[in-house]
PDB file of C-alpha atoms in Angstrom:
ATOM      1  CA  MET A   1      -0.694 -22.036   6.231  1.00 40.00           C
ATOM      2  CA  GLU A   2       0.655 -18.513   6.076  1.00 47.00           C
ATOM      3  CA  LYS A   3       1.355 -17.303   2.571  1.00 48.00           C
ATOM      4  CA  ILE A   4       5.027 -16.439   1.997  1.00 52.00           C
ATOM      5  CA  ASN A   5       5.671 -12.964   0.582  1.00 61.00           C
ATOM      6  CA  ILE A   6       8.837 -13.376  -1.506  1.00 61.00           C
ATOM      7  CA  SER A   7       9.145  -9.649  -2.171  1.00 62.00           C
ATOM      8  CA  GLN A   8       9.042  -8.876   1.527  1.00 65.00           C
ATOM      9  CA  ILE A   9      11.703 -11.507   2.263  1.00 64.00           C
ATOM     10  CA  VAL A  10      14.006 -10.040  -0.388  1.00 59.00           C
ATOM     11  CA  LEU A  11      13.509  -6.488   0.894  1.00 62.00           C
ATOM     12  CA  THR A  12      14.166  -7.601   4.486  1.00 68.00           C
ATOM     13  CA  ARG A  13      17.390  -9.352   3.457  1.00 64.00           C
ATOM     14  CA  ILE A  14      18.585  -6.295   1.507  1.00 59.00           C
ATOM     15  CA  LYS A  15      17.930  -4.115   4.549  1.00 62.00           C
ATOM     16  CA  ASP A  16      19.539  -6.497   7.056  1.00 61.00           C
ATOM     17  CA  GLU A  17      22.693  -7.172   4.973  1.00 61.00           C
ATOM     18  CA  GLY A  18      23.086  -3.612   3.747  1.00 58.00           C
ATOM     19  CA  ILE A  19      23.050  -4.694   0.087  1.00 58.00           C
ATOM     20  CA  LYS A  20      23.213  -1.774  -2.304  1.00 58.00           C
ATOM     21  CA  PRO A  21      21.964  -2.073  -5.892  1.00 59.00           C
ATOM     22  CA  ILE A  22      24.453  -1.533  -8.712  1.00 58.00           C
ATOM     23  CA  SER A  23      23.888   1.765 -10.476  1.00 61.00           C
ATOM     24  CA  ARG A  24      22.659   1.659 -14.068  1.00 63.00           C
ATOM     25  CA  ASN A  25      25.805   3.402 -15.335  1.00 65.00           C
ATOM     26  CA  LEU A  26      28.122   0.982 -13.554  1.00 66.00           C
ATOM     27  CA  PHE A  27      26.152  -1.966 -14.895  1.00 63.00           C
ATOM     28  CA  SER A  28      26.466  -0.600 -18.457  1.00 71.00           C
ATOM     29  CA  ILE A  29      30.215  -0.055 -18.022  1.00 77.00           C
ATOM     30  CA  LYS A  30      30.639  -3.642 -16.827  1.00 74.00           C
ATOM     31  CA  ARG A  31      28.744  -4.979 -19.851  1.00 75.00           C
ATOM     32  CA  VAL A  32      30.948  -2.962 -22.216  1.00 81.00           C
ATOM     33  CA  LEU A  33      34.063  -4.081 -20.338  1.00 84.00           C
ATOM     34  CA  PHE A  34      33.074  -7.733 -20.720  1.00 80.00           C
ATOM     35  CA  TRP A  35      32.762  -7.287 -24.502  1.00 81.00           C
ATOM     36  CA  VAL A  36      36.118  -5.496 -24.633  1.00 86.00           C
ATOM     37  CA  ILE A  37      37.784  -8.414 -22.822  1.00 86.00           C
ATOM     38  CA  VAL A  38      36.082 -10.896 -25.182  1.00 86.00           C
ATOM     39  CA  GLY A  39      37.294  -8.887 -28.197  1.00 87.00           C
ATOM     40  CA  LEU A  40      40.864  -8.629 -26.897  1.00 89.00           C
ATOM     41  CA  SER A  41      40.895 -12.349 -26.111  1.00 89.00           C
ATOM     42  CA  PHE A  42      39.795 -13.060 -29.662  1.00 89.00           C
ATOM     43  CA  ILE A  43      42.469 -10.811 -31.208  1.00 91.00           C
ATOM     44  CA  VAL A  44      45.282 -12.197 -29.038  1.00 89.00           C
ATOM     45  CA  GLY A  45      44.037 -15.716 -29.761  1.00 90.00           C
ATOM     46  CA  ALA A  46      44.163 -15.060 -33.506  1.00 90.00           C
ATOM     47  CA  PHE A  47      47.698 -13.662 -33.195  1.00 87.00           C
ATOM     48  CA  SER A  48      48.690 -16.703 -31.132  1.00 87.00           C
ATOM     49  CA  PHE A  49      47.363 -19.041 -33.811  1.00 90.00           C
ATOM     50  CA  ALA A  50      49.235 -17.081 -36.512  1.00 88.00           C
ATOM     51  CA  LEU A  51      52.464 -17.506 -34.523  1.00 84.00           C
ATOM     52  CA  VAL A  52      51.797 -21.210 -33.953  1.00 86.00           C
ATOM     53  CA  LEU A  53      51.218 -21.620 -37.691  1.00 86.00           C
ATOM     54  CA  SER A  54      54.358 -19.631 -38.496  1.00 81.00           C
ATOM     55  CA  ALA A  55      56.456 -21.731 -36.117  1.00 79.00           C
ATOM     56  CA  LEU A  56      55.130 -25.033 -37.472  1.00 83.00           C
ATOM     57  CA  LEU A  57      55.317 -24.193 -41.185  1.00 81.00           C
ATOM     58  CA  ASN A  58      58.779 -22.613 -40.891  1.00 77.00           C
ATOM     59  CA  ASN A  59      60.172 -25.404 -38.767  1.00 80.00           C
ATOM     60  CA  ASP A  60      63.114 -27.407 -40.119  1.00 82.00           C
ATOM     61  CA  TRP A  61      61.254 -30.696 -40.359  1.00 84.00           C
ATOM     62  CA  ASP A  62      64.032 -32.282 -42.396  1.00 81.00           C
ATOM     63  CA  LEU A  63      66.050 -32.405 -39.147  1.00 82.00           C
ATOM     64  CA  LEU A  64      63.529 -34.892 -37.769  1.00 82.00           C
ATOM     65  CA  ASN A  65      65.635 -37.699 -39.216  1.00 80.00           C
ATOM     66  CA  LYS A  66      68.686 -36.362 -37.389  1.00 75.00           C
ATOM     67  CA  PHE A  67      67.139 -35.741 -33.954  1.00 75.00           C
ATOM     68  CA  GLY A  68      64.102 -38.042 -33.989  1.00 76.00           C
ATOM     69  CA  PHE A  69      60.959 -37.162 -32.045  1.00 77.00           C
ATOM     70  CA  ASN A  70      63.084 -35.168 -29.611  1.00 76.00           C
ATOM     71  CA  PHE A  71      63.227 -32.525 -32.343  1.00 76.00           C
ATOM     72  CA  ILE A  72      59.441 -32.111 -32.197  1.00 77.00           C
ATOM     73  CA  PHE A  73      59.472 -31.655 -28.418  1.00 77.00           C
ATOM     74  CA  LYS A  74      62.277 -29.097 -28.686  1.00 75.00           C
ATOM     75  CA  THR A  75      60.699 -26.947 -31.376  1.00 77.00           C
ATOM     76  CA  LEU A  76      56.964 -26.968 -30.672  1.00 78.00           C
ATOM     77  CA  PRO A  77      55.716 -23.402 -29.936  1.00 80.00           C
ATOM     78  CA  TYR A  78      54.554 -24.240 -26.411  1.00 81.00           C
ATOM     79  CA  PHE A  79      54.238 -20.606 -25.320  1.00 79.00           C
ATOM     80  CA  TRP A  80      51.833 -19.682 -28.114  1.00 81.00           C
ATOM     81  CA  LEU A  81      49.863 -22.947 -27.807  1.00 86.00           C
ATOM     82  CA  ILE A  82      49.343 -22.262 -24.083  1.00 87.00           C
ATOM     83  CA  SER A  83      48.503 -18.626 -24.885  1.00 86.00           C
ATOM     84  CA  LEU A  84      45.864 -19.752 -27.390  1.00 88.00           C
ATOM     85  CA  ALA A  85      44.319 -22.117 -24.821  1.00 88.00           C
ATOM     86  CA  LEU A  86      44.309 -19.501 -22.044  1.00 89.00           C
ATOM     87  CA  PHE A  87      42.710 -16.781 -24.149  1.00 88.00           C
ATOM     88  CA  THR A  88      40.136 -19.268 -25.444  1.00 88.00           C
ATOM     89  CA  ILE A  89      39.107 -19.999 -21.831  1.00 88.00           C
ATOM     90  CA  LEU A  90      39.212 -16.290 -20.950  1.00 86.00           C
ATOM     91  CA  GLY A  91      37.064 -15.369 -23.955  1.00 85.00           C
ATOM     92  CA  GLU A  92      34.507 -18.075 -23.133  1.00 82.00           C
ATOM     93  CA  TYR A  93      34.362 -17.044 -19.456  1.00 83.00           C
ATOM     94  CA  TYR A  94      33.663 -13.381 -20.142  1.00 80.00           C
ATOM     95  CA  TYR A  95      31.329 -14.058 -23.056  1.00 81.00           C
ATOM     96  CA  ARG A  96      29.120 -15.925 -20.595  1.00 79.00           C
ATOM     97  CA  LYS A  97      28.903 -12.697 -18.561  1.00 77.00           C
ATOM     98  CA  THR A  98      27.518 -10.762 -21.527  1.00 75.00           C
ATOM     99  CA  LEU A  99      23.811 -10.317 -22.261  1.00 70.00           C
ATOM    100  CA  PHE A 100      23.737 -13.265 -24.702  1.00 72.00           C
ATOM    101  CA  GLY A 101      26.238 -15.551 -22.979  1.00 66.00           C
ATOM    102  CA  HIS A 102      23.673 -17.745 -21.228  1.00 70.00           C
ATOM    103  CA  ARG A 103      22.048 -18.745 -24.523  1.00 71.00           C
ATOM    104  CA  ARG A 104      24.930 -20.944 -25.721  1.00 72.00           C
ATOM    105  CA  GLY A 105      26.621 -23.979 -24.213  1.00 76.00           C
ATOM    106  CA  PHE A 106      30.324 -24.224 -23.358  1.00 76.00           C
ATOM    107  CA  PHE A 107      31.294 -26.370 -26.344  1.00 82.00           C
ATOM    108  CA  VAL A 108      29.377 -24.200 -28.812  1.00 82.00           C
ATOM    109  CA  ILE A 109      31.096 -21.024 -27.565  1.00 81.00           C
ATOM    110  CA  VAL A 110      34.569 -22.617 -27.557  1.00 84.00           C
ATOM    111  CA  GLY A 111      33.957 -24.176 -30.992  1.00 86.00           C
ATOM    112  CA  VAL A 112      32.897 -20.870 -32.559  1.00 85.00           C
ATOM    113  CA  TYR A 113      35.829 -19.111 -30.860  1.00 85.00           C
ATOM    114  CA  LEU A 114      38.387 -21.623 -32.157  1.00 87.00           C
ATOM    115  CA  VAL A 115      37.000 -21.596 -35.702  1.00 90.00           C
ATOM    116  CA  SER A 116      37.011 -17.779 -35.734  1.00 89.00           C
ATOM    117  CA  THR A 117      40.527 -17.435 -34.302  1.00 90.00           C
ATOM    118  CA  THR A 118      41.758 -20.071 -36.772  1.00 90.00           C
ATOM    119  CA  LEU A 119      40.328 -18.182 -39.758  1.00 92.00           C
ATOM    120  CA  PHE A 120      41.606 -14.786 -38.631  1.00 91.00           C
ATOM    121  CA  GLY A 121      44.906 -16.308 -37.515  1.00 89.00           C
ATOM    122  CA  LEU A 122      45.320 -17.772 -41.006  1.00 90.00           C
ATOM    123  CA  ILE A 123      44.677 -14.323 -42.496  1.00 91.00           C
ATOM    124  CA  PHE A 124      47.263 -12.794 -40.122  1.00 87.00           C
ATOM    125  CA  TYR A 125      49.771 -15.492 -41.098  1.00 86.00           C
ATOM    126  CA  LEU A 126      49.223 -14.981 -44.850  1.00 87.00           C
ATOM    127  CA  ALA A 127      49.722 -11.254 -44.276  1.00 86.00           C
ATOM    128  CA  GLY A 128      53.143 -12.047 -42.756  1.00 79.00           C
ATOM    129  CA  ILE A 129      52.165 -10.870 -39.291  1.00 77.00           C
ATOM    130  CA  GLY A 130      53.383 -14.090 -37.657  1.00 69.00           C
ATOM    131  CA  ASN A 131      56.947 -13.528 -38.858  1.00 68.00           C
ATOM    132  CA  ILE A 132      56.851  -9.812 -38.051  1.00 70.00           C
ATOM    133  CA  VAL A 133      55.595 -10.331 -34.487  1.00 69.00           C
ATOM    134  CA  GLU A 134      58.120 -13.110 -33.795  1.00 66.00           C
ATOM    135  CA  ASP A 135      60.947 -10.973 -35.154  1.00 62.00           C
ATOM    136  CA  SER A 136      59.833  -7.974 -33.076  1.00 63.00           C
ATOM    137  CA  PHE A 137      59.694 -10.052 -29.893  1.00 62.00           C
ATOM    138  CA  SER A 138      63.173 -11.373 -30.638  1.00 56.00           C
ATOM    139  CA  GLU A 139      64.556  -7.838 -30.868  1.00 54.00           C
ATOM    140  CA  ILE A 140      62.723  -6.492 -27.817  1.00 50.00           C
ATOM    141  CA  SER A 141      63.435  -9.334 -25.401  1.00 52.00           C
ATOM    142  CA  PRO A 142      66.543 -11.552 -25.455  1.00 52.00           C
ATOM    143  CA  GLY A 143      64.758 -13.812 -22.953  1.00 52.00           C
ATOM    144  CA  TYR A 144      62.095 -14.517 -25.590  1.00 52.00           C
ATOM    145  CA  ARG A 145      64.702 -16.195 -27.750  1.00 51.00           C
ATOM    146  CA  ASN A 146      65.854 -18.463 -24.938  1.00 49.00           C
ATOM    147  CA  VAL A 147      62.438 -19.426 -23.583  1.00 47.00           C
ATOM    148  CA  ILE A 148      60.154 -19.375 -26.606  1.00 50.00           C
ATOM    149  CA  LEU A 149      62.328 -19.838 -29.663  1.00 50.00           C
ATOM    150  CA  ASN A 150      63.336 -23.417 -28.894  1.00 60.00           C
ATOM    151  CA  ARG A 151      64.817 -23.884 -32.349  1.00 66.00           C
ATOM    152  CA  MET A 152      67.575 -21.420 -31.366  1.00 73.00           C
ATOM    153  CA  GLU A 153      68.835 -24.143 -29.037  1.00 75.00           C
ATOM    154  CA  VAL A 154      68.546 -26.748 -31.806  1.00 80.00           C
ATOM    155  CA  TRP A 155      70.743 -24.616 -34.072  1.00 85.00           C
ATOM    156  CA  SER A 156      73.414 -24.069 -31.430  1.00 85.00           C
ATOM    157  CA  HIS A 157      75.308 -27.354 -31.807  1.00 86.00           C
ATOM    158  CA  PRO A 158      78.278 -26.756 -34.143  1.00 90.00           C
ATOM    159  CA  GLU A 159      79.776 -30.082 -33.076  1.00 89.00           C
ATOM    160  CA  GLU A 160      76.699 -31.734 -34.637  1.00 87.00           C
ATOM    161  CA  GLY A 161      76.873 -29.587 -37.766  1.00 89.00           C
ATOM    162  CA  LEU A 162      74.282 -26.952 -36.801  1.00 91.00           C
ATOM    163  CA  LEU A 163      75.123 -23.298 -36.229  1.00 92.00           C
ATOM    164  CA  SER A 164      73.143 -20.048 -36.172  1.00 89.00           C
ATOM    165  CA  GLY A 165      73.889 -16.397 -35.599  1.00 88.00           C
ATOM    166  CA  LYS A 166      73.815 -12.812 -36.829  1.00 89.00           C
ATOM    167  CA  VAL A 167      75.965 -11.956 -39.828  1.00 92.00           C
ATOM    168  CA  ILE A 168      78.515  -9.294 -38.870  1.00 93.00           C
ATOM    169  CA  PHE A 169      80.887  -9.496 -41.853  1.00 93.00           C
ATOM    170  CA  ILE A 170      80.761 -10.769 -45.438  1.00 92.00           C
ATOM    171  CA  GLY A 171      84.017 -11.325 -47.318  1.00 87.00           C
ATOM    172  CA  GLU A 172      85.255 -13.396 -50.222  1.00 85.00           C
ATOM    173  CA  ASN A 173      84.488 -17.045 -49.386  1.00 86.00           C
ATOM    174  CA  GLU A 174      84.048 -16.063 -45.739  1.00 91.00           C
ATOM    175  CA  ILE A 175      81.216 -14.975 -43.467  1.00 93.00           C
ATOM    176  CA  GLN A 176      81.540 -13.981 -39.850  1.00 94.00           C
ATOM    177  CA  ILE A 177      78.631 -14.444 -37.472  1.00 93.00           C
ATOM    178  CA  VAL A 178      78.036 -13.962 -33.761  1.00 91.00           C
ATOM    179  CA  ASP A 179      76.018 -16.720 -32.081  1.00 88.00           C
ATOM    180  CA  PRO A 180      73.464 -16.270 -29.247  1.00 80.00           C
ATOM    181  CA  LYS A 181      76.213 -16.715 -26.647  1.00 83.00           C
ATOM    182  CA  GLY A 182      78.272 -13.879 -28.138  1.00 87.00           C
ATOM    183  CA  THR A 183      80.902 -16.123 -29.743  1.00 90.00           C
ATOM    184  CA  ILE A 184      82.223 -14.969 -33.113  1.00 93.00           C
ATOM    185  CA  TRP A 185      82.490 -17.650 -35.796  1.00 94.00           C
ATOM    186  CA  ILE A 186      84.346 -17.667 -39.103  1.00 92.00           C
ATOM    187  CA  VAL A 187      82.217 -19.499 -41.664  1.00 93.00           C
ATOM    188  CA  ASN A 188      83.896 -20.856 -44.785  1.00 91.00           C
ATOM    189  CA  SER A 189      81.391 -20.032 -47.542  1.00 87.00           C
ATOM    190  CA  GLU A 190      83.446 -21.141 -50.523  1.00 85.00           C
ATOM    191  CA  ASN A 191      80.966 -23.792 -51.635  1.00 85.00           C
ATOM    192  CA  TYR A 192      77.462 -24.037 -50.173  1.00 86.00           C
ATOM    193  CA  ASN A 193      73.789 -24.350 -51.080  1.00 84.00           C
ATOM    194  CA  THR A 194      70.982 -22.090 -49.903  1.00 81.00           C
ATOM    195  CA  ARG A 195      67.494 -22.963 -48.677  1.00 72.00           C
ATOM    196  CA  GLY A 196      64.937 -20.521 -50.042  1.00 67.00           C
ATOM    197  CA  LYS A 197      65.398 -17.260 -51.900  1.00 72.00           C
ATOM    198  CA  PHE A 198      67.103 -14.719 -49.682  1.00 75.00           C
ATOM    199  CA  GLN A 199      70.154 -12.500 -49.529  1.00 82.00           C
ATOM    200  CA  ILE A 200      72.865 -13.031 -46.956  1.00 87.00           C
ATOM    201  CA  GLU A 201      73.308  -9.570 -45.469  1.00 87.00           C
ATOM    202  CA  VAL A 202      75.014  -8.050 -42.471  1.00 90.00           C
ATOM    203  CA  GLY A 203      72.570  -7.984 -39.561  1.00 86.00           C
ATOM    204  CA  ARG A 204      70.545 -10.964 -40.734  1.00 86.00           C
ATOM    205  CA  ILE A 205      70.066 -14.150 -38.749  1.00 84.00           C
ATOM    206  CA  ILE A 206      71.057 -17.274 -40.653  1.00 88.00           C
ATOM    207  CA  LYS A 207      71.137 -20.996 -39.946  1.00 89.00           C
ATOM    208  CA  ILE A 208      74.071 -23.020 -41.216  1.00 92.00           C
ATOM    209  CA  MET A 209      74.549 -26.733 -41.770  1.00 91.00           C
ATOM    210  CA  GLY A 210      78.102 -27.942 -42.175  1.00 92.00           C
ATOM    211  CA  ASP A 211      81.173 -29.185 -40.336  1.00 92.00           C
ATOM    212  CA  LEU A 212      83.186 -27.858 -37.428  1.00 91.00           C
ATOM    213  CA  ASN A 213      86.784 -27.577 -38.688  1.00 86.00           C
ATOM    214  CA  GLU A 214      88.487 -26.110 -35.647  1.00 80.00           C
ATOM    215  CA  ASP A 215      87.769 -23.706 -32.814  1.00 80.00           C
ATOM    216  CA  ASN A 216      85.331 -21.047 -34.062  1.00 87.00           C
ATOM    217  CA  VAL A 217      85.796 -22.085 -37.718  1.00 91.00           C
ATOM    218  CA  PHE A 218      82.861 -23.693 -39.498  1.00 94.00           C
ATOM    219  CA  LYS A 219      82.592 -25.041 -43.077  1.00 93.00           C
ATOM    220  CA  ALA A 220      79.178 -24.241 -44.566  1.00 92.00           C
ATOM    221  CA  GLU A 221      77.364 -26.797 -46.689  1.00 91.00           C
ATOM    222  CA  GLU A 222      73.940 -25.164 -46.604  1.00 90.00           C
ATOM    223  CA  ILE A 223      72.718 -21.759 -45.393  1.00 91.00           C
ATOM    224  CA  ARG A 224      69.093 -21.062 -44.542  1.00 88.00           C
ATOM    225  CA  PRO A 225      67.148 -17.948 -43.499  1.00 85.00           C
ATOM    226  CA  TRP A 226      66.101 -17.876 -39.852  1.00 78.00           C
ATOM    227  CA  ILE A 227      62.391 -17.438 -40.564  1.00 72.00           C
ATOM    228  CA  GLY A 228      60.602 -18.330 -43.790  1.00 56.00           C
ATOM    229  CA  SER A 229      61.586 -15.528 -46.125  1.00 42.00           C
ATOM    230  CA  GLY A 230      64.631 -14.566 -44.082  1.00 40.00           C
ATOM    231  CA  VAL A 231      63.028 -11.904 -41.906  1.00 40.00           C
ATOM    232  CA  GLY A 232      65.113 -11.520 -38.815  1.00 39.00           C
ATOM    233  CA  LYS A 233      67.883  -9.488 -37.374  1.00 40.00           C
ATOM    234  CA  ASN A 234      69.921  -8.905 -34.317  1.00 39.00           C
ATOM    235  CA  VAL A 235      70.380 -12.201 -32.542  1.00 39.00           C
ATOM    236  CA  ASN A 236      72.445 -10.206 -30.068  1.00 40.00           C
ATOM    237  CA  LYS A 237      72.212  -6.583 -29.083  1.00 36.00           C
TER     238      LYS A 237
END
């Protein structure tokens, strides 16, 4: 039986198919690029987790009794949850292309990635980055508020006692706000409670619980900041 020369077969195939070897420099660039993608996926994943945490911890869970489980479906941060999942998959995929990627199984890589992004995401959240990023997105893109900030829709039902908007005027026993649709509301602030320590200022987003008295007139019973400590401005631009 004729002995098969593997090397000769490989060389013949390379010659016949015109296969060209990858240069050493290009190979090194690709390896660095894979690590860059893994690093970026990790950072974006950590930011996504910080925003998920911010959305969940700053959610108005006391409204669960009013809206039922529908409230949960309306206010879950779907965009950032999907973003976290996508960048977890992306990070795992490109880590496998690195020099050490073949040494670990899928579940080990994903587990380490999720634990790491959770820890760093928690640090980002405690540093206030979650609120800052959400506020910045709200100012840059009005579409972000409509698609991602589902709680904006929850707080846009004055007939059910829920109203939100940007403060445009503060007077004696009266606040004027403009809601996401551009409607100006007169809010009777003669007697109300506040949720959290914050100052009601012109340009700040607030959430109001109360009663609809007449067209564009709302009686405030409780006023809350839009996000946690009240960071937030410019519902409309």
